[in-house]
Coordinates of C-alpha atoms and ligand atoms in Angstrom, one line a residue:
M1 CA 93.1 92.6 112.4
P2 CA 93.4 88.9 112.0
D3 CA 96.8 87.6 113.1
Y4 CA 99.4 85.9 111.0
S5 CA 100.5 82.5 112.0
A6 CA 103.7 81.1 110.7
P7 CA 103.0 77.9 108.6
L8 CA 105.7 75.9 110.4
D9 CA 104.3 72.4 109.6
D10 CA 104.1 73.2 105.9
M11 CA 107.6 74.7 106.0
R12 CA 109.0 71.7 107.8
F13 CA 107.4 69.3 105.3
V14 CA 109.2 71.1 102.4
L15 CA 112.5 71.2 104.3
E16 CA 112.3 67.5 105.0
N17 CA 110.9 66.2 101.8
I18 CA 111.6 68.5 98.9
V19 CA 115.0 69.8 99.9
D20 CA 117.6 67.9 102.0
L21 CA 118.2 69.7 105.2
P22 CA 120.3 67.0 106.8
A23 CA 122.6 66.9 103.7
L24 CA 123.1 70.7 103.9
A25 CA 123.9 70.4 107.6
A26 CA 126.6 67.9 106.6
L27 CA 128.5 70.4 104.5
P28 CA 131.6 72.0 105.9
G29 CA 130.8 75.1 107.9
F30 CA 127.1 74.1 108.3
E31 CA 127.6 71.4 111.0
H32 CA 125.7 73.5 113.5
A33 CA 122.7 73.7 111.3
D34 CA 121.2 70.4 112.2
P35 CA 117.5 70.1 111.5
E36 CA 116.3 70.4 115.0
M37 CA 118.3 73.5 115.6
V38 CA 116.9 74.9 112.3
H39 CA 113.3 74.1 113.2
G40 CA 113.9 75.8 116.6
I41 CA 115.1 79.0 114.9
L42 CA 112.2 79.0 112.5
E43 CA 109.7 78.5 115.3
E44 CA 111.2 81.2 117.5
S45 CA 111.7 83.7 114.6
G46 CA 108.2 82.9 113.3
R47 CA 106.7 83.8 116.7
F48 CA 108.8 86.9 116.9
F49 CA 107.6 88.2 113.5
A50 CA 104.0 87.3 114.2
Q51 CA 104.1 89.1 117.5
E52 CA 106.3 92.1 116.9
F53 CA 106.0 92.9 113.1
A54 CA 102.6 91.6 112.1
P55 CA 100.5 93.9 114.4
L56 CA 102.3 96.9 112.8
N57 CA 101.4 96.0 109.2
R58 CA 98.2 98.1 109.2
V59 CA 99.8 101.0 111.1
G60 CA 102.5 101.2 108.4
D61 CA 99.9 101.2 105.7
T62 CA 97.8 104.0 107.1
Q63 CA 100.6 106.2 108.6
H64 CA 103.2 105.8 105.8
S65 CA 106.8 106.9 106.3
R66 CA 107.1 110.6 106.3
R67 CA 109.8 113.1 105.2
N68 CA 110.2 115.9 107.6
D69 CA 111.1 119.5 106.7
D70 CA 114.7 119.0 107.8
G71 CA 115.0 116.2 105.2
S72 CA 115.0 113.4 107.9
V73 CA 112.5 110.5 107.4
T74 CA 110.3 109.1 110.2
T75 CA 108.9 105.6 109.9
P76 CA 105.4 104.7 111.3
D77 CA 104.8 104.5 115.0
G78 CA 106.2 101.3 116.6
F79 CA 108.6 100.6 113.7
P80 CA 111.9 101.8 115.4
R81 CA 111.1 99.8 118.5
A82 CA 110.2 96.6 116.6
Y83 CA 113.3 97.0 114.5
A84 CA 115.5 97.5 117.5
R85 CA 114.1 94.3 119.0
Y86 CA 114.8 92.4 115.8
V87 CA 118.4 93.6 116.0
E88 CA 118.6 92.7 119.7
A89 CA 117.3 89.2 119.0
G90 CA 120.0 88.6 116.4
W91 CA 117.7 87.6 113.6
A92 CA 119.4 89.9 111.0
G93 CA 122.7 87.9 111.0
V94 CA 121.4 84.3 110.7
P95 CA 122.8 83.5 107.2
F96 CA 126.0 85.6 107.4
P97 CA 129.5 84.4 108.4
A98 CA 130.3 84.1 112.1
E99 CA 133.5 86.2 111.6
Y100 CA 131.3 89.2 111.1
G101 CA 128.9 88.3 113.9
G102 CA 126.5 86.3 111.9
G103 CA 125.0 82.8 112.6
G104 CA 126.6 81.1 109.6
F105 CA 123.4 79.3 108.6
P106 CA 122.5 78.2 105.1
W107 CA 120.7 80.7 102.8
L108 CA 117.8 78.3 102.8
I109 CA 117.1 79.1 106.4
A110 CA 117.3 82.8 105.6
I111 CA 114.7 82.3 102.9
A112 CA 112.4 80.4 105.2
M113 CA 112.7 83.2 107.7
Q114 CA 112.1 85.7 105.0
E115 CA 108.8 84.0 104.1
M116 CA 107.6 84.8 107.7
L117 CA 109.2 88.2 107.9
T118 CA 107.6 89.5 104.7
A119 CA 104.2 87.9 105.5
S120 CA 104.2 89.6 108.8
N121 CA 105.0 93.1 107.5
M122 CA 106.1 93.6 103.9
G123 CA 106.7 97.3 104.3
L124 CA 109.1 96.7 107.2
S125 CA 110.7 93.6 105.7
L126 CA 112.2 95.6 102.9
C127 CA 114.8 97.2 105.1
P128 CA 116.4 93.9 106.2
L129 CA 116.0 92.6 102.6
L130 CA 117.9 95.4 101.0
T131 CA 120.5 95.3 103.8
Q132 CA 121.1 91.6 103.0
G133 CA 121.7 92.5 99.4
A134 CA 124.3 95.1 100.3
I135 CA 126.0 92.7 102.8
D136 CA 126.1 90.0 100.1
M137 CA 127.8 92.5 97.7
L138 CA 130.4 93.5 100.3
L139 CA 131.1 89.9 101.3
H140 CA 131.8 89.0 97.7
Y141 CA 133.5 92.0 96.3
G142 CA 134.4 94.4 99.1
S143 CA 138.1 94.7 100.1
E144 CA 139.1 93.2 103.4
E145 CA 139.2 96.7 105.0
Q146 CA 135.7 97.5 103.7
R147 CA 134.4 94.2 105.0
E148 CA 135.9 94.9 108.4
V149 CA 134.6 98.4 108.6
Y150 CA 131.1 97.9 107.5
L151 CA 130.0 94.3 107.8
P152 CA 129.9 93.8 111.6
K153 CA 127.3 96.6 112.1
M154 CA 125.4 95.6 108.9
V155 CA 125.3 92.0 109.8
T156 CA 123.7 92.8 113.2
G157 CA 121.3 95.2 111.5
E158 CA 122.6 98.2 113.5
W159 CA 123.4 99.8 110.2
T160 CA 121.2 99.2 107.1
G161 CA 122.0 99.1 103.4
T162 CA 120.4 100.2 100.2
M163 CA 120.9 99.5 96.5
N164 CA 121.0 102.6 94.3
L165 CA 120.6 101.6 90.6
T166 CA 117.5 103.4 89.3
E167 CA 117.6 107.0 87.8
P168 CA 114.7 108.7 85.9
Q169 CA 116.1 107.7 82.5
A170 CA 117.6 104.4 83.7
G171 CA 115.1 101.8 84.9
S172 CA 115.2 98.4 83.2
D173 CA 118.0 99.9 81.1
V174 CA 120.4 100.3 84.0
G175 CA 123.2 101.0 81.4
A176 CA 121.6 104.4 80.8
L177 CA 122.6 105.7 84.3
T178 CA 124.6 109.0 84.4
T179 CA 125.5 109.4 88.1
K180 CA 129.2 110.5 88.1
A181 CA 132.1 109.4 90.3
V182 CA 135.2 111.6 90.3
P183 CA 138.5 110.2 91.8
Q184 CA 140.2 112.2 94.6
D185 CA 143.9 112.3 95.5
D186 CA 143.2 110.5 98.8
G187 CA 141.8 107.4 97.0
T188 CA 138.2 108.3 97.7
W189 CA 135.6 109.4 95.0
R190 CA 133.0 112.1 94.9
I191 CA 129.6 110.9 93.8
T192 CA 127.1 113.3 92.1
G193 CA 123.7 112.5 90.7
Q194 CA 120.1 111.7 91.4
K195 CA 118.7 108.2 92.1
I196 CA 115.0 107.5 92.3
F197 CA 112.8 104.8 93.9
I198 CA 115.5 104.0 96.6
T199 CA 113.9 101.7 99.2
Y200 CA 114.7 102.8 102.7
G201 CA 117.0 105.5 101.3
D202 CA 116.5 107.3 104.6
H203 CA 114.8 106.4 107.8
D204 CA 115.0 106.4 111.6
L205 CA 115.7 102.7 112.3
A206 CA 119.5 102.8 112.3
D207 CA 122.4 105.2 113.1
N208 CA 123.9 104.8 109.7
I209 CA 122.8 103.7 106.2
I210 CA 125.4 102.2 103.8
H211 CA 124.3 103.1 100.3
L212 CA 125.7 101.1 97.5
V213 CA 125.5 103.4 94.5
L214 CA 126.1 102.6 90.8
A215 CA 127.9 105.4 89.0
R216 CA 130.3 106.1 86.1
V217 CA 133.9 107.0 86.4
P218 CA 135.5 109.4 84.0
D219 CA 135.9 108.0 80.4
A220 CA 133.8 104.9 81.4
P221 CA 132.6 102.9 78.3
P222 CA 128.9 103.5 77.5
G223 CA 126.2 101.2 78.7
T224 CA 126.5 98.5 81.3
K225 CA 130.2 98.0 80.6
G226 CA 131.0 101.4 82.2
I227 CA 129.2 101.0 85.5
S228 CA 131.1 101.0 88.8
C229 CA 129.8 100.3 92.3
F230 CA 130.5 102.6 95.4
I231 CA 130.0 102.5 99.1
V232 CA 128.5 105.8 100.1
P233 CA 127.7 106.0 103.8
K234 CA 125.0 108.4 105.1
V235 CA 127.3 109.2 108.0
L236 CA 131.1 109.2 107.3
L237 CA 133.3 107.3 109.8
A238 CA 135.9 109.0 111.9
E239 CA 139.5 107.6 112.1
D240 CA 138.5 105.4 115.1
G241 CA 135.5 104.0 113.3
S242 CA 132.9 106.1 115.3
L243 CA 130.2 108.0 113.5
G244 CA 131.6 111.4 112.1
E245 CA 130.2 114.0 109.7
R246 CA 127.1 113.7 107.6
N247 CA 127.9 112.8 104.0
S248 CA 126.7 115.1 101.2
L249 CA 123.6 113.2 100.3
E250 CA 119.9 113.5 101.2
C251 CA 116.5 112.1 100.6
V252 CA 114.8 115.0 98.7
S253 CA 111.3 113.4 98.6
I254 CA 109.3 110.3 99.3
E255 CA 107.0 108.7 96.6
Q256 CA 103.3 108.3 97.3
K257 CA 102.6 104.7 96.3
M258 CA 99.6 102.3 96.0
G259 CA 101.1 99.9 98.6
I260 CA 104.1 99.2 100.9
N261 CA 103.4 102.6 102.3
A262 CA 105.6 102.0 105.3
S263 CA 108.6 101.6 103.1
P264 CA 110.2 104.9 102.3
T265 CA 110.8 105.0 98.5
C266 CA 113.2 107.9 98.3
V267 CA 114.5 110.2 95.6
M268 CA 118.2 110.5 96.7
A269 CA 120.4 113.4 95.8
Y270 CA 124.2 112.8 95.9
D271 CA 126.1 116.1 95.7
G272 CA 129.8 115.4 95.7
A273 CA 129.2 112.7 98.4
V274 CA 132.3 110.8 99.5
G275 CA 132.3 107.3 98.1
Y276 CA 134.6 104.2 98.2
L277 CA 135.0 102.1 95.1
I278 CA 134.1 98.4 95.5
G279 CA 136.4 96.1 93.5
E280 CA 137.5 97.4 90.2
A281 CA 136.1 100.3 88.2
N282 CA 133.6 99.4 85.4
Q283 CA 132.8 96.0 86.9
G284 CA 129.8 97.1 88.9
M285 CA 127.2 95.5 86.6
R286 CA 129.1 92.1 86.7
Y287 CA 129.1 92.3 90.5
M288 CA 125.4 93.1 90.6
F289 CA 124.6 90.2 88.3
K290 CA 126.5 87.8 90.6
M291 CA 124.3 88.7 93.5
M292 CA 121.0 89.1 91.8
N293 CA 120.1 85.4 92.3
N294 CA 119.7 85.9 96.1
A295 CA 117.8 89.2 95.8
R296 CA 115.5 87.8 93.1
V297 CA 114.7 84.7 95.1
S298 CA 113.9 86.9 98.1
V299 CA 111.5 89.0 96.0
G300 CA 109.9 85.9 94.6
V301 CA 109.3 84.7 98.2
S302 CA 107.3 87.9 98.8
G303 CA 104.6 86.4 96.5
L304 CA 104.5 83.3 98.6
S305 CA 104.5 85.4 101.9
L306 CA 101.6 87.7 101.0
G307 CA 99.8 84.9 99.2
D308 CA 99.9 82.8 102.4
R309 CA 99.0 85.7 104.7
A310 CA 96.0 86.6 102.5
Y311 CA 95.0 82.9 102.3
Q312 CA 95.0 82.5 106.1
Q313 CA 92.7 85.5 106.3
A314 CA 90.4 84.2 103.5
V315 CA 90.0 80.8 105.2
E316 CA 89.1 82.5 108.5
Y317 CA 86.6 84.7 106.8
A318 CA 85.1 81.9 104.8
H319 CA 84.3 80.1 108.0
E320 CA 82.7 83.2 109.6
R321 CA 80.7 84.6 106.7
R322 CA 77.3 82.9 106.1
Q323 CA 75.4 83.3 102.8
G324 CA 73.0 81.1 100.8
R325 CA 72.6 77.4 101.2
A326 CA 75.4 75.1 100.2
P327 CA 74.6 71.8 98.4
G328 CA 73.4 69.3 101.0
A329 CA 72.9 71.9 103.8
P330 CA 69.7 71.8 105.9
A331 CA 66.8 73.9 104.6
G332 CA 66.2 77.2 106.2
E333 CA 69.8 77.7 107.3
S334 CA 72.4 79.7 105.7
S335 CA 75.8 78.1 105.2
P336 CA 79.3 79.4 105.9
I337 CA 80.6 80.4 102.5
V338 CA 83.5 77.8 103.0
D339 CA 80.8 75.2 102.1
H340 CA 80.1 76.6 98.6
P341 CA 82.0 74.7 95.9
D342 CA 83.2 77.9 94.2
V343 CA 84.7 79.3 97.4
R344 CA 86.4 76.0 98.1
R345 CA 87.8 76.2 94.5
M346 CA 89.3 79.6 95.3
L347 CA 90.7 78.4 98.6
L348 CA 92.2 75.2 97.2
T349 CA 93.6 77.0 94.2
M350 CA 95.4 79.3 96.6
R351 CA 96.6 76.6 98.9
A352 CA 97.9 74.5 96.0
Q353 CA 99.8 77.4 94.4
I354 CA 101.2 78.6 97.8
E355 CA 102.6 75.1 98.5
A356 CA 104.0 74.8 95.0
L357 CA 105.7 78.2 95.4
R358 CA 107.2 77.2 98.7
C359 CA 108.7 74.1 97.2
L360 CA 110.2 76.1 94.4
A361 CA 111.6 78.9 96.5
Y362 CA 113.2 76.5 99.0
L363 CA 114.7 74.3 96.2
N364 CA 116.1 77.5 94.6
A365 CA 117.7 78.6 97.9
E366 CA 119.1 75.1 98.6
S367 CA 120.7 75.1 95.2
L368 CA 122.4 78.4 96.0
D369 CA 123.8 76.9 99.2
L370 CA 125.0 73.7 97.4
A371 CA 126.5 75.8 94.6
A372 CA 128.4 77.8 97.1
R373 CA 129.5 75.2 99.6
H374 CA 129.4 71.6 98.3
P375 CA 132.9 70.1 98.3
D376 CA 132.4 68.3 95.0
E377 CA 132.9 70.7 92.0
E378 CA 130.5 68.7 89.8
V379 CA 127.7 69.2 92.4
R380 CA 128.5 72.9 92.7
T381 CA 128.3 73.4 89.0
R382 CA 125.1 71.5 88.5
R383 CA 123.4 73.3 91.5
Q384 CA 124.6 76.7 90.2
E385 CA 123.0 75.8 86.9
L386 CA 119.7 74.8 88.6
A387 CA 119.7 78.0 90.7
D388 CA 120.3 80.0 87.6
L389 CA 117.4 78.3 85.8
L390 CA 115.0 78.5 88.7
T391 CA 115.6 82.1 89.7
P392 CA 113.6 83.8 87.0
I393 CA 110.8 81.3 87.7
T394 CA 110.8 82.0 91.4
K395 CA 110.9 85.8 90.8
G396 CA 108.5 86.0 87.9
W397 CA 106.0 83.3 88.6
G398 CA 106.2 83.8 92.3
T399 CA 105.4 87.5 92.2
D400 CA 102.7 87.1 89.5
L401 CA 101.1 84.5 91.7
G402 CA 101.4 86.8 94.7
V403 CA 99.1 89.3 92.9
E404 CA 96.7 86.5 91.8
L405 CA 96.6 84.9 95.2
T406 CA 95.9 88.1 97.1
S407 CA 93.3 89.0 94.5
L408 CA 91.6 85.6 95.1
A409 CA 91.7 86.2 98.9
L410 CA 90.0 89.5 98.3
Q411 CA 87.4 87.8 96.1
V412 CA 86.7 85.3 98.9
H413 CA 85.8 88.3 101.1
G414 CA 83.3 89.7 98.6
G415 CA 82.6 93.4 99.0
M416 CA 84.3 93.4 102.4
G417 CA 87.5 92.5 100.6
Y418 CA 87.3 95.8 98.7
I419 CA 86.8 97.7 102.0
E420 CA 90.1 98.6 103.6
E421 CA 88.9 97.6 107.1
T422 CA 89.4 93.8 106.5
G423 CA 93.1 94.4 105.7
V424 CA 93.0 92.0 102.8
A425 CA 93.1 94.8 100.2
Q426 CA 96.4 95.9 101.7
H427 CA 98.0 92.6 100.8
Y428 CA 96.8 93.0 97.2
R429 CA 98.1 96.6 97.0
D430 CA 101.4 95.8 98.8
I431 CA 102.3 92.8 96.6
R432 CA 101.6 94.6 93.3
I433 CA 105.1 96.1 93.2
A434 CA 106.8 92.7 93.3
P435 CA 106.4 91.9 89.6
I436 CA 107.9 95.3 88.8
Y437 CA 111.0 95.7 90.9
E438 CA 114.2 93.7 91.0
G439 CA 113.9 93.3 87.2
T440 CA 110.3 93.5 85.9
N441 CA 108.7 90.1 85.1
G442 CA 109.1 90.9 81.4
I443 CA 112.8 91.2 82.0
Q444 CA 112.8 87.9 84.0
A445 CA 111.1 86.2 81.0
M446 CA 113.7 87.6 78.6
D447 CA 116.4 86.3 81.0
M448 CA 114.8 82.8 80.9
V449 CA 114.7 82.5 77.1
G450 CA 117.8 84.6 76.3
R451 CA 120.2 83.5 79.0
K452 CA 118.9 80.4 80.8
L453 CA 117.6 78.2 78.0
P454 CA 120.9 78.4 76.1
M455 CA 123.0 77.4 79.2
R456 CA 125.2 74.4 78.3
A457 CA 123.7 74.5 74.8
G458 CA 120.3 73.5 76.1
G459 CA 121.8 70.9 78.4
V460 CA 120.6 72.5 81.7
I461 CA 116.9 72.7 80.6
A462 CA 117.2 69.1 79.2
D463 CA 118.4 67.8 82.6
F464 CA 115.6 69.7 84.3
L465 CA 113.0 68.2 81.9
A466 CA 114.5 64.7 82.5
G467 CA 114.0 65.2 86.3
I468 CA 110.3 65.9 85.7
E469 CA 110.0 63.0 83.4
A470 CA 111.6 60.7 86.0
T471 CA 109.1 61.7 88.7
A472 CA 106.2 61.2 86.3
G473 CA 107.6 57.7 85.5
E474 CA 107.9 56.8 89.1
L475 CA 104.4 57.9 89.8
S476 CA 102.8 56.1 86.9
G477 CA 104.0 52.8 88.5
A478 CA 102.1 53.7 91.7
D479 CA 98.5 53.2 92.6
G480 CA 95.4 55.4 93.0
D481 CA 96.0 59.2 93.4
L482 CA 99.7 59.0 92.8
A483 CA 99.1 57.3 89.4
A484 CA 96.6 60.0 88.4
I485 CA 99.1 62.7 89.4
G486 CA 101.8 60.9 87.4
K487 CA 99.7 60.8 84.3
R488 CA 99.0 64.5 84.4
L489 CA 102.6 65.2 85.1
A490 CA 103.7 63.1 82.1
D491 CA 101.3 65.0 79.8
A492 CA 102.6 68.4 81.2
H493 CA 106.1 67.2 80.7
A494 CA 105.5 66.3 77.1
G495 CA 104.0 69.7 76.3
F496 CA 106.7 71.5 78.1
K497 CA 109.4 69.6 76.3
T498 CA 107.8 70.2 72.8
T499 CA 107.5 73.9 73.6
T500 CA 111.0 74.2 74.9
D501 CA 112.4 72.3 71.9
W502 CA 110.6 74.8 69.6
L503 CA 112.1 77.7 71.5
L504 CA 115.6 76.2 71.3
A505 CA 115.2 75.6 67.6
N506 CA 113.4 78.8 66.6
G507 CA 114.2 81.3 69.4
L508 CA 118.0 81.2 69.5
A509 CA 118.4 81.8 65.7
D510 CA 115.6 84.4 65.7
P511 CA 115.4 86.3 69.0
G512 CA 112.1 87.8 67.8
N513 CA 110.5 84.4 68.3
A514 CA 112.0 84.0 71.8
L515 CA 111.1 87.5 73.0
A516 CA 107.5 87.3 71.7
G517 CA 106.9 84.0 73.6
A518 CA 109.0 84.7 76.7
T519 CA 106.3 85.7 79.2
P520 CA 103.9 82.8 78.4
Y521 CA 106.9 80.5 78.5
L522 CA 108.0 81.7 81.9
R523 CA 104.5 81.0 83.2
M524 CA 104.5 77.6 81.6
C525 CA 107.9 76.9 83.4
G526 CA 106.3 78.0 86.7
I527 CA 103.1 75.9 86.3
V528 CA 105.0 72.7 85.3
T529 CA 107.7 73.1 87.9
G530 CA 105.0 73.6 90.6
G531 CA 103.3 70.5 89.3
W532 CA 106.5 68.5 89.5
L533 CA 107.3 69.6 93.0
L534 CA 103.8 69.0 94.3
A535 CA 104.0 65.5 92.7
R536 CA 107.1 64.9 94.7
S537 CA 105.3 66.2 97.8
A538 CA 102.5 63.7 97.2
Q539 CA 105.0 60.9 96.8
A540 CA 106.6 61.8 100.1
A541 CA 103.2 62.1 101.9
Q542 CA 102.1 58.7 100.6
R543 CA 105.4 57.1 101.6
Q544 CA 104.9 58.4 105.2
L545 CA 101.3 57.3 105.2
D546 CA 102.3 53.8 104.1
A547 CA 104.9 53.7 106.8
G548 CA 102.5 54.8 109.4
E549 CA 104.6 57.9 110.2
G550 CA 103.5 61.5 110.8
D551 CA 100.2 63.1 111.1
A552 CA 97.8 61.2 108.8
D553 CA 95.3 64.1 108.3
F554 CA 98.1 66.5 107.4
L555 CA 99.6 64.0 105.0
R556 CA 96.3 63.2 103.3
Q557 CA 95.7 66.9 102.7
K558 CA 99.1 67.0 100.9
L559 CA 97.7 64.4 98.6
V560 CA 94.4 66.3 98.1
T561 CA 96.3 69.5 97.3
A562 CA 98.7 67.8 94.8
K563 CA 95.9 65.9 93.0
F564 CA 93.9 69.1 92.7
Y565 CA 96.9 70.9 91.3
A566 CA 97.8 68.1 88.9
E567 CA 94.2 67.7 87.6
Q568 CA 93.0 71.3 87.6
L569 CA 95.9 73.7 87.5
L570 CA 98.7 71.8 85.7
P571 CA 96.7 71.3 82.5
Q572 CA 96.7 75.1 82.1
A573 CA 100.4 74.9 81.0
A574 CA 99.4 73.3 77.7
G575 CA 97.1 76.2 76.9
L576 CA 100.1 78.5 76.8
A577 CA 101.9 76.7 74.1
P578 CA 100.3 78.5 71.2
A579 CA 101.3 81.9 72.7
V580 CA 104.9 80.7 73.2
T581 CA 105.2 79.5 69.6
A582 CA 103.2 82.1 67.8
G583 CA 106.2 84.3 66.9
P584 CA 106.1 88.1 66.8
A585 CA 104.0 88.6 63.6
D586 CA 100.6 89.5 65.3
L587 CA 102.4 91.6 67.9
Q588 CA 104.1 93.6 65.2
A589 CA 101.0 93.9 63.0
A590 CA 99.0 95.6 65.8
T591 CA 99.0 99.4 65.8
F592 CA 98.8 101.4 69.1
Ligands
LIG601 C1 108.4 100.9 95.3 C2 109.6 100.7 94.5 C3 110.8 100.4 95.1 C4 112.0 100.3 94.4 N1 113.2 100.1 95.0 C5 114.4 100.3 94.3 C6 115.6 100.3 95.0 O1 115.7 100.1 96.2 N2 116.7 100.5 94.3 C7 116.7 100.8 92.9 O2 117.7 101.0 92.3 N3 115.5 100.7 92.2 C8 114.3 100.5 92.9 N4 113.1 100.5 92.3 C9 113.1 100.7 90.8 C10 112.7 99.4 90.1 O3 113.7 98.5 90.1 C11 112.3 99.9 88.7 O4 111.1 100.5 88.7 C12 112.2 98.7 87.7 O5 113.5 98.2 87.5 C13 111.6 99.0 86.4 O6 112.1 100.2 85.8 P1 111.2 101.4 85.3 O7 110.3 101.7 86.5 O8 112.0 102.5 84.8 O9 110.3 100.7 84.2 P2 110.7 100.7 82.7 O10 112.1 100.1 82.5 O11 110.4 102.0 82.0 O12 109.7 99.6 82.1 C14 108.3 99.8 81.7 C15 107.8 98.6 81.0 O13 108.5 98.3 79.8 C16 109.1 97.0 79.9 N5 110.4 97.0 79.3 C17 111.4 97.8 79.6 N6 112.5 97.5 78.8 C18 112.2 96.5 78.1 C19 112.8 95.7 77.1 N7 114.1 95.9 76.8 N8 112.2 94.6 76.5 C20 110.9 94.4 76.9 N9 110.2 95.1 77.8 C21 110.8 96.1 78.4 C22 109.1 96.6 81.4 O14 109.1 95.2 81.5 C23 107.9 97.3 81.9 O15 106.7 96.6 81.7 C24 111.9 100.6 93.0 C25 110.7 100.9 92.4 C26 109.6 101.0 93.1 C27 108.3 101.4 92.4

């Protein structure tokens, strides 16, 4: 199996040029996160994931996690040991508060680490990812006692967490869930119901699993207004905090899936299990919404991760495989396929989109940090708005691209890509879930047009558009490649603005218009945002080249990538305008 190598130089470039790591390190509480320390963490953790997790990726795919006759779940060979080493190394706690044993680093660093973790082994990465979501929920809404009891072990990774929303009749429509919670005299609750598709619902990586379960209390209002959130541990704790009796819950089966086979996707049965209410009753959906940004950015990053791992593999294969004669190659000799223009097109398309996605995800994460920690309230508000706006783009466009990028990598391999032995097919199968979970991409698109465009009466998207226009303006005054990139960005901005104005004028009054155009609009948002960020990346590269700083070959490649994106990928945004503005008539006229 080809190895994964963490793209540290590319990551560093984004951390230094698209987001402002030194400014984050100047925020109260982040003083220890100085750039050199951060790069050291990324280098070390990248080496760890590549050495310990990446070699198990294939094992996980072929062995799957298995449910045993006694209801316990066994993960693939090597997983418990690799996970134990991850806990020992302290990687799990990097972004969490020091008072619970964490490193107190910005979320941005967690996202950069997640890029490498997921690329190394997506099936295994989901256990820490879900645990992070559960920790985040407890940090924000758990009582002081709940935080003290559960967080220290969850932050280290000794205990893991799950999110239990989905039921057979309640998927996208979470408000349809029926799991019940009945209050007890001692202040606890008894939880009864069935949850499906629960990631790492049971496993052998940790002594305890802290399930966060959405359920309805008696007389709860219907729909999302009547949902409450409960802590339901797999193993109950004794008075002294040690592990006590097994709670009344079990994994009754594991789904057979097309990918992420190592990740046990469990049907969970709760049969009067002891639960503890988080916060107030009937507020569970509000709590979930608050923490969705983090989880959705993480899922968006998986598109970047697998796209990059598949890209690395495709580049290697393209150098090894020889077929036909490339233009200009000597007669009588076959060429490596990397010399054929169409293969180069595939590779450069991948590289450009991967780099755009990395800029987007890191900017999104930085905005979450600034929204949470900046001392100036105005900055906090603006960055929260930006994070809110970017999140459906990171999740929706990021995961759609994940599928497309892994598919392109497979295509570069030709027939060998379709053969499991090369491993590239696994990336394609693994990433296919990402546009579905954590809110399908259809739901992300509806979120964009229904919730995000109307923010501050269209003021948030207007500010965002103004930022793109400003970059295009700066570039148009430059020379050579930068001017060419600026021209394309200005055109894309104009089309994006016209389409956005149409949606604001026609979509808010008539939601049918907005919903019919939502998915092409989200893609347009992604393509243009990617173009804007790569244009900034080109600006930064040119600045350094002019100043004689940095690695000139590396920086010139940044310009090549940005120009290719601006000239060959960015114009695709304009082609989406007719679909965004068509309205629902044709969709409604069709019979199925
Ligand atoms: C491998 C895996 C792991 C998972 N892990 C977890 C987990 O850990 N915890 C958990 O709680 N859940 C988990 N899920 C569940 C996942 O979040 C849901 O599958 C997802 O939310 C979609 O719900 P659904 O499958 O019922 O699809 P549906 O809601 O039935 O959607 C089917 C299609 O209809 C579309 N659609 C639905 N409603 C609308 C609407 N109002 N307007 C427009 N289009 C709509 C959707 O976009 C989709 O294309 C997991 C699922 C899988 C497969």
